[in-house]
mmCIF file of C-alpha atoms and ligand atoms in Angstrom:
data_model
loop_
_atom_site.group_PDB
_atom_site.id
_atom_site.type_symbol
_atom_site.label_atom_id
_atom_site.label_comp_id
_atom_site.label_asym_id
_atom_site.label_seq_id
_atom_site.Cartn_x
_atom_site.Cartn_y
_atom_site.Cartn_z
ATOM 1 C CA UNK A 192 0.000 0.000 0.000
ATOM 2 C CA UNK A 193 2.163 2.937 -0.844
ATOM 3 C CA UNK A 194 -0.309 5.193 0.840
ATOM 4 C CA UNK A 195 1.056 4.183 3.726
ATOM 5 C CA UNK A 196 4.788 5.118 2.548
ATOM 6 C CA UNK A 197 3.049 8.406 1.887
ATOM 7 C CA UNK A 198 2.501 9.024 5.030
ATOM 8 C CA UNK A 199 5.223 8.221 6.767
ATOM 9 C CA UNK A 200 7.175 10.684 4.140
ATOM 10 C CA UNK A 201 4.738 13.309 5.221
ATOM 11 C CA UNK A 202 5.806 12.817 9.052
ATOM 12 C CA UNK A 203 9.318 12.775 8.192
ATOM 13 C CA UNK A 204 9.790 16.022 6.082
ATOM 14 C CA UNK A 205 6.898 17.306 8.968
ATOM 15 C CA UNK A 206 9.394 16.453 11.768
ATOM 16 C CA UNK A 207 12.340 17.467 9.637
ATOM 17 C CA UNK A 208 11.374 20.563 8.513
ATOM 18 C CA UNK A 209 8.067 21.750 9.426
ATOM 19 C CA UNK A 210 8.842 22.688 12.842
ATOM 20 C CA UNK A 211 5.550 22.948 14.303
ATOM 21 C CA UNK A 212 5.286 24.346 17.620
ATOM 22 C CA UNK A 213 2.669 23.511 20.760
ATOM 23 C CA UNK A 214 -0.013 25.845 19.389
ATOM 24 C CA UNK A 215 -0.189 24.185 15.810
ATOM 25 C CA UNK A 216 -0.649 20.585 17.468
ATOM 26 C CA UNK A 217 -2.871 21.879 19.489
ATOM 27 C CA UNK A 218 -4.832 23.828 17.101
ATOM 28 C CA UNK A 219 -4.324 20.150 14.930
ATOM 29 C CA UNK A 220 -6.191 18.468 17.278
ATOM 30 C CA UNK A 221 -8.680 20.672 18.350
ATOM 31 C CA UNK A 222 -9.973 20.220 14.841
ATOM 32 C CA UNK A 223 -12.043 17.363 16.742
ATOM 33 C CA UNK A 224 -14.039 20.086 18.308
ATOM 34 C CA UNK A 225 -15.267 21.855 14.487
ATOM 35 C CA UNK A 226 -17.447 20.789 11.915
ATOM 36 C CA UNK A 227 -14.666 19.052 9.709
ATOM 37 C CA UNK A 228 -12.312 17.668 12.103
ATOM 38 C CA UNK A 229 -10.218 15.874 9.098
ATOM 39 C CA UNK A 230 -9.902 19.212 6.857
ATOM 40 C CA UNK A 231 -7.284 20.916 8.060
ATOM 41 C CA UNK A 232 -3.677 21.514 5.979
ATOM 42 C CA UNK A 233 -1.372 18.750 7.015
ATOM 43 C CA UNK A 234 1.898 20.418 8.480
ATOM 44 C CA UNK A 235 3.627 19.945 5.552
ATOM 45 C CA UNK A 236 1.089 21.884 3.941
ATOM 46 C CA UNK A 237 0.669 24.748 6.353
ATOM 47 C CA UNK A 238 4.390 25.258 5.894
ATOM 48 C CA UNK A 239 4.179 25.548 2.115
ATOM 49 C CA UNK A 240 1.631 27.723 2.661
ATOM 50 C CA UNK A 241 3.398 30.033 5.227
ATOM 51 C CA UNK A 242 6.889 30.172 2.492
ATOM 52 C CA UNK A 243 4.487 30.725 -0.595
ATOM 53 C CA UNK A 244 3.546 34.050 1.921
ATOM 54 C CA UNK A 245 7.156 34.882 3.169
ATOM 55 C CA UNK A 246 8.543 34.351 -1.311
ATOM 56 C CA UNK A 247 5.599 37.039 -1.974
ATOM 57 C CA UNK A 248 6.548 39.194 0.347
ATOM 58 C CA UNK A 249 2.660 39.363 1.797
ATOM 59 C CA UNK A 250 1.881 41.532 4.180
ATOM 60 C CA UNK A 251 -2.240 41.088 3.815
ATOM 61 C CA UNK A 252 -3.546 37.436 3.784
ATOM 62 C CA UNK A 253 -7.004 36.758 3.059
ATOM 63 C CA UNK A 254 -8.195 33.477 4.012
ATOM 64 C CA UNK A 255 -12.003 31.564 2.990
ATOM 65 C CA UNK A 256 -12.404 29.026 5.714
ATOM 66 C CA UNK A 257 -11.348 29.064 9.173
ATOM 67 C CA UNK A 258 -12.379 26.074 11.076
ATOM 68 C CA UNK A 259 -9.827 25.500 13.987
ATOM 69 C CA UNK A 260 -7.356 27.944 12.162
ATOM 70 C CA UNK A 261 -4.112 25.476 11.330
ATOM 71 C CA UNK A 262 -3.678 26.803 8.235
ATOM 72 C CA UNK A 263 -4.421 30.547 9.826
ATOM 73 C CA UNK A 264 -1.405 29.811 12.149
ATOM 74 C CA UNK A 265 0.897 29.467 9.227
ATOM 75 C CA UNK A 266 -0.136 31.970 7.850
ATOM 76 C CA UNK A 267 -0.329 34.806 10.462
ATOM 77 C CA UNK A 268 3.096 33.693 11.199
ATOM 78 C CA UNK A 269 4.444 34.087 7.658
ATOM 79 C CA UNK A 270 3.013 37.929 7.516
ATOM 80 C CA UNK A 271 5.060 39.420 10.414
ATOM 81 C CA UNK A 272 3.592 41.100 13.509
ATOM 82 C CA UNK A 273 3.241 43.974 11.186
ATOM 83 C CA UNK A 274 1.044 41.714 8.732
ATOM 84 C CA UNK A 275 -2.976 41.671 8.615
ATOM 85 C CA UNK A 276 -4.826 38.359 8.177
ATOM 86 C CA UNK A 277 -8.481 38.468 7.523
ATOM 87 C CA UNK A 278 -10.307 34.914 7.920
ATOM 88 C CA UNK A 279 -13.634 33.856 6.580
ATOM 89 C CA UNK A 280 -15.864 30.972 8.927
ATOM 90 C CA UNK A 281 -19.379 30.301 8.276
ATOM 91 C CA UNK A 282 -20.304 28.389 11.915
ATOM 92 C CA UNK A 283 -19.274 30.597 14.730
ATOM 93 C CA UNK A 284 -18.390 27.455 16.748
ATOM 94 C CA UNK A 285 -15.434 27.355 14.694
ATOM 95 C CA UNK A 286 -14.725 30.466 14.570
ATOM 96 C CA UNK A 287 -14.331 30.253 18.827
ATOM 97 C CA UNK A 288 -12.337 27.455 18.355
ATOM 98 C CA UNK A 289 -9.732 29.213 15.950
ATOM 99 C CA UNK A 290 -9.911 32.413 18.296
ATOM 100 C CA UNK A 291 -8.516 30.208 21.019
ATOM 101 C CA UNK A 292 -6.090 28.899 19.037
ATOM 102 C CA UNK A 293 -4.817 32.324 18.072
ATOM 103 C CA UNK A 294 -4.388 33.025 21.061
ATOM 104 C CA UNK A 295 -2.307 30.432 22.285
ATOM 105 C CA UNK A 296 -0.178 30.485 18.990
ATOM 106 C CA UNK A 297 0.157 34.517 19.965
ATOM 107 C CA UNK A 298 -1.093 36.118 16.539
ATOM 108 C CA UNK A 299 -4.703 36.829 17.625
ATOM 109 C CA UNK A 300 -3.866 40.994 17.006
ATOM 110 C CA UNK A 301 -3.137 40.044 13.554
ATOM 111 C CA UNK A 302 -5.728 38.071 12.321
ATOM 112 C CA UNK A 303 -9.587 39.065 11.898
ATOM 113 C CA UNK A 304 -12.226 36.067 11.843
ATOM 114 C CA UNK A 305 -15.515 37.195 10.314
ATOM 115 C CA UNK A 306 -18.255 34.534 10.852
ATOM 116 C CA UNK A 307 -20.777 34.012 8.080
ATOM 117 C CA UNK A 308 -21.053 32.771 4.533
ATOM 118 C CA UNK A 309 -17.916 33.623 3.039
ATOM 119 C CA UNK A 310 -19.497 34.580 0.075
ATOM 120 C CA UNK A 311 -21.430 37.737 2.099
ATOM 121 C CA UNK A 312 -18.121 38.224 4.406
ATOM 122 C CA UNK A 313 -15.767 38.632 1.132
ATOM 123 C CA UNK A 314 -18.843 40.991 -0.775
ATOM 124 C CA UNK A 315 -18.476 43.207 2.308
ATOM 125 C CA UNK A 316 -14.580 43.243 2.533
ATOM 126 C CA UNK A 317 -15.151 44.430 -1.687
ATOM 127 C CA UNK A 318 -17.768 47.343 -0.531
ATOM 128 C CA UNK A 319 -15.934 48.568 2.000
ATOM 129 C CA UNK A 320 -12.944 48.996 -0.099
ATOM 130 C CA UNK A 321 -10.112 47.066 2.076
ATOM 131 C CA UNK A 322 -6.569 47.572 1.081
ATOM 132 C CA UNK A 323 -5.888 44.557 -1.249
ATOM 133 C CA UNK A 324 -4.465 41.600 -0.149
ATOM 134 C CA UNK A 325 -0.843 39.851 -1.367
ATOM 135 C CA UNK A 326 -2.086 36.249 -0.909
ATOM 136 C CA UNK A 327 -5.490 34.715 -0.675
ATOM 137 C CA UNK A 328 -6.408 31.083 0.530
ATOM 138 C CA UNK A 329 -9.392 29.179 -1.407
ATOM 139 C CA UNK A 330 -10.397 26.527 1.130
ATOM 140 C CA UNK A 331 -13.723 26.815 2.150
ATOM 141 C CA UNK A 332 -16.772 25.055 0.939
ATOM 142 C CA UNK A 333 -16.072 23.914 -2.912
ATOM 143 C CA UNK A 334 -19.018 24.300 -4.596
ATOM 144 C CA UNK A 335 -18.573 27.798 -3.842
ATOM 145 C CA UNK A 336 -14.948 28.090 -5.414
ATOM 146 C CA UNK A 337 -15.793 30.205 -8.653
ATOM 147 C CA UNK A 338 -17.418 32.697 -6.234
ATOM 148 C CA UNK A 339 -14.440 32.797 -4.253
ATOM 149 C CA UNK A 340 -12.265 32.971 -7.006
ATOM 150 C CA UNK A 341 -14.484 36.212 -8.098
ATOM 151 C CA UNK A 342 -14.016 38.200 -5.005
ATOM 152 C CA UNK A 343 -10.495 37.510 -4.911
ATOM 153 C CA UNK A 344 -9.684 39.372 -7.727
ATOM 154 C CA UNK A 345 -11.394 41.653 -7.003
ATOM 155 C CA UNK A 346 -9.404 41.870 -3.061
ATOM 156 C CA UNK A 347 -5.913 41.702 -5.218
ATOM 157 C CA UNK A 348 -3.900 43.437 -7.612
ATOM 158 C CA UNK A 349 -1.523 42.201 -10.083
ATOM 159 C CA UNK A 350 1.385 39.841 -8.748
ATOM 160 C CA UNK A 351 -0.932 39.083 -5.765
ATOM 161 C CA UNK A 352 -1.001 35.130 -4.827
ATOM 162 C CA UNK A 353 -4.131 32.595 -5.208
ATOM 163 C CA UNK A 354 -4.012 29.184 -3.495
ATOM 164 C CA UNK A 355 -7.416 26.816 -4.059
ATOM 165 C CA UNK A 356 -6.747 23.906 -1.794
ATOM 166 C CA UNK A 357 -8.372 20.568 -2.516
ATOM 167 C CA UNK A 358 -8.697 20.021 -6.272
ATOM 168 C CA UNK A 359 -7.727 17.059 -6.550
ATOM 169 C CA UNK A 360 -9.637 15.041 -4.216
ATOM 170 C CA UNK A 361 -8.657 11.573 -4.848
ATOM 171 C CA UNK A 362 -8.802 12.093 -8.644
ATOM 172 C CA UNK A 363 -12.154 12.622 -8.433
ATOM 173 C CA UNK A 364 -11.275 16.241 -9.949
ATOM 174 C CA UNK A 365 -10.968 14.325 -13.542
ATOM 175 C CA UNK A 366 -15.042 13.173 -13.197
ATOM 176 C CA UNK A 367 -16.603 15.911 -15.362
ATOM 177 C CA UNK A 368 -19.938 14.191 -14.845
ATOM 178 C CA UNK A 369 -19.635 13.983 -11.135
ATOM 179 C CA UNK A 370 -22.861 14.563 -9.136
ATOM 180 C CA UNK A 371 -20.934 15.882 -6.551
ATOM 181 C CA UNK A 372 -20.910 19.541 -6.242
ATOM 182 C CA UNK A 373 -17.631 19.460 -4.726
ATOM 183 C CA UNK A 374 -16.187 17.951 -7.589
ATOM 184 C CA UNK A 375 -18.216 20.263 -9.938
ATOM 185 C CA UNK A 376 -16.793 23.632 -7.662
ATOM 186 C CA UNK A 377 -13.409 22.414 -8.474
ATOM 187 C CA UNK A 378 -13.827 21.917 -11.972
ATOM 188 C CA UNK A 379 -15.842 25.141 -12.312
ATOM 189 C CA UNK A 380 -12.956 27.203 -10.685
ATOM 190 C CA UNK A 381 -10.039 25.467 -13.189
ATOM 191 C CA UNK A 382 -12.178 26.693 -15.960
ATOM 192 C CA UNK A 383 -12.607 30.126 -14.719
ATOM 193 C CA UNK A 384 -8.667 30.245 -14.039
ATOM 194 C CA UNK A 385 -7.959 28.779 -17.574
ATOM 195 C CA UNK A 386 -10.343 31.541 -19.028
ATOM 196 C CA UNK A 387 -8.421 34.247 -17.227
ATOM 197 C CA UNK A 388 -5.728 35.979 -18.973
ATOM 198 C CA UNK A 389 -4.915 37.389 -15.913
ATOM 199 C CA UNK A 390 -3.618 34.568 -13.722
ATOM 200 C CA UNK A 391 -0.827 32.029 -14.668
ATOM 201 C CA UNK A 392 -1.442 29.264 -12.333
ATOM 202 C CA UNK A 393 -0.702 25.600 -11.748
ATOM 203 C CA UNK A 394 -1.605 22.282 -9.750
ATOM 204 C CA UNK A 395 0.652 20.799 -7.168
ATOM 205 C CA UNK A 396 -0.809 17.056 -6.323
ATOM 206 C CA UNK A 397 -0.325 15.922 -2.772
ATOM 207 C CA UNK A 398 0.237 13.058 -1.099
ATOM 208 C CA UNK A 399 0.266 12.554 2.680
ATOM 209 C CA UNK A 400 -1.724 12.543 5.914
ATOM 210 C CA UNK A 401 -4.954 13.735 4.286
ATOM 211 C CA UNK A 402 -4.570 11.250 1.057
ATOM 212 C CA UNK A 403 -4.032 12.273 -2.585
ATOM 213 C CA UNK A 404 -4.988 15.254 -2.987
ATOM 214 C CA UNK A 405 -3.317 19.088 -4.028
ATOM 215 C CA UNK A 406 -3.384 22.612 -4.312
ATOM 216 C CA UNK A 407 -3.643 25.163 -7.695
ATOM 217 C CA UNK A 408 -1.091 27.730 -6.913
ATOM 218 C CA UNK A 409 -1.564 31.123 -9.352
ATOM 219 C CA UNK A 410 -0.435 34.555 -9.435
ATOM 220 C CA UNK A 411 -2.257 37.742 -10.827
ATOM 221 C CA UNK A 412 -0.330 39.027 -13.937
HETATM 222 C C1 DHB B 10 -12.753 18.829 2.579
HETATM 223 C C2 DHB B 10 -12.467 20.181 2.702
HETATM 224 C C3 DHB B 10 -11.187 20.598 2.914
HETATM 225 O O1 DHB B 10 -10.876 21.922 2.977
HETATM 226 C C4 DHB B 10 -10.152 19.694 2.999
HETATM 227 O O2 DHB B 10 -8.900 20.180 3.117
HETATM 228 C C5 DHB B 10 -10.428 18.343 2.908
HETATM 229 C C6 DHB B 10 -11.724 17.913 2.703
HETATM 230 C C7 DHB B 10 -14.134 18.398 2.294
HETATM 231 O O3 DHB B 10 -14.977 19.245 1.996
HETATM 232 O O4 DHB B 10 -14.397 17.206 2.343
HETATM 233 MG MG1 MG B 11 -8.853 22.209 2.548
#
């Protein structure tokens, strides 16, 4: 089963290089206490997140889905005390849960959790004219992607960062006929991408803790 060689890889670069500290295992595993407690970034991830952040330079992250706030962690950490993270949540139980976690990980004065559907949360960031952001994360709920996708570029400016995590999802991402919407909110968002003169992008597949899975990285022209 080479899944489980996967795996074990994962743990090993995680140890290795990673280097996550009490807060981000604790914020790990108080993913048990949120609506998706197997959807968080693996550590591996998190920390590919958190360089893609420190290579751009970002100063303004803009993150759609919150949960326990792993990935928030990274990030918050990769934009510098002087950074600004703004985080989407729909269930407010979450978004207490990632609060706490903020806390303890010592970056809650950088990082704004707005609870709602991110759709509404990111239409009111747009109308109230927010300074644009350097890098925003795509990982809320996936049929929503292509909306997501929207009011990021309309949050950015040119040579600003998009990550959509998930779009892979087992190779189910190559189903065009899929009745699952999740599937369909990933293919809908490649399309939109492809269509877009304006981003160069690409897919990074995954393998690890969470399975074979991966990540478009793409950057505003
Ligand atoms: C799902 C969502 C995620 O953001 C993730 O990383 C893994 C799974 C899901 O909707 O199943
Ligand atoms: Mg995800």
């Amino acid at each position: 089963d080479p899944s489980a060689t996967w795996a074990e890889v994962d743990d090993y670069f995680a140890a290795a290089l990673a280097g996550e500290d009490d807060a981000l295992v604790h914020a790990a595993e108080s993913a048990a206490a949120t609506t998706m407690p197997e959807a968080a970034v693996t550590a591996n991830q998190g920390a590919f997140l958190a360089l893609l952040a420190r290579v751009a330079g970002a100063r303004r992250v803009l993150e759609f889905g919150t949960l326990a706030g792993y990935s928030t962690i990274w990030l918050a950490r990769a934009v510098g005390e002087q950074g600004h993270v703004v985080t989407l949540e729909l269930e407010e139980r979450n978004a207490a849960v990632a609060r706490q976690n903020l806390v303890r990980a010592g970056v809650a004065e950088r990082v704004e959790v707005r609870v709602g559907p991110a759709a509404d949360s990111g239409r009111a960031l747009v109308e109230a004219g927010v300074e644009p952001f350097d890098l925003v994360f795509i990982d809320a709920d996936k049929p929503s992607n292509p909306l997501y996708l929207a009011a990021a570029l309309e949050l950015t400016r040119p040579g600003a960062v998009i990550v959509v995590d998930n779009v892979v999802r087992g190779g189910a991402v190559l189903d065009a006929d899929s009745d699952d919407p999740r599937v369909q909110g990933v293919r809908a968002v490649v399309d939109a991408i492809a269509a877009n003169d304006g981003l160069e992008a690409t897919t990074l597949q995954t393998v690890g803790g969470k399975g074979w899975d991966g990540m478009i990285v793409a950057r505003r022209r």
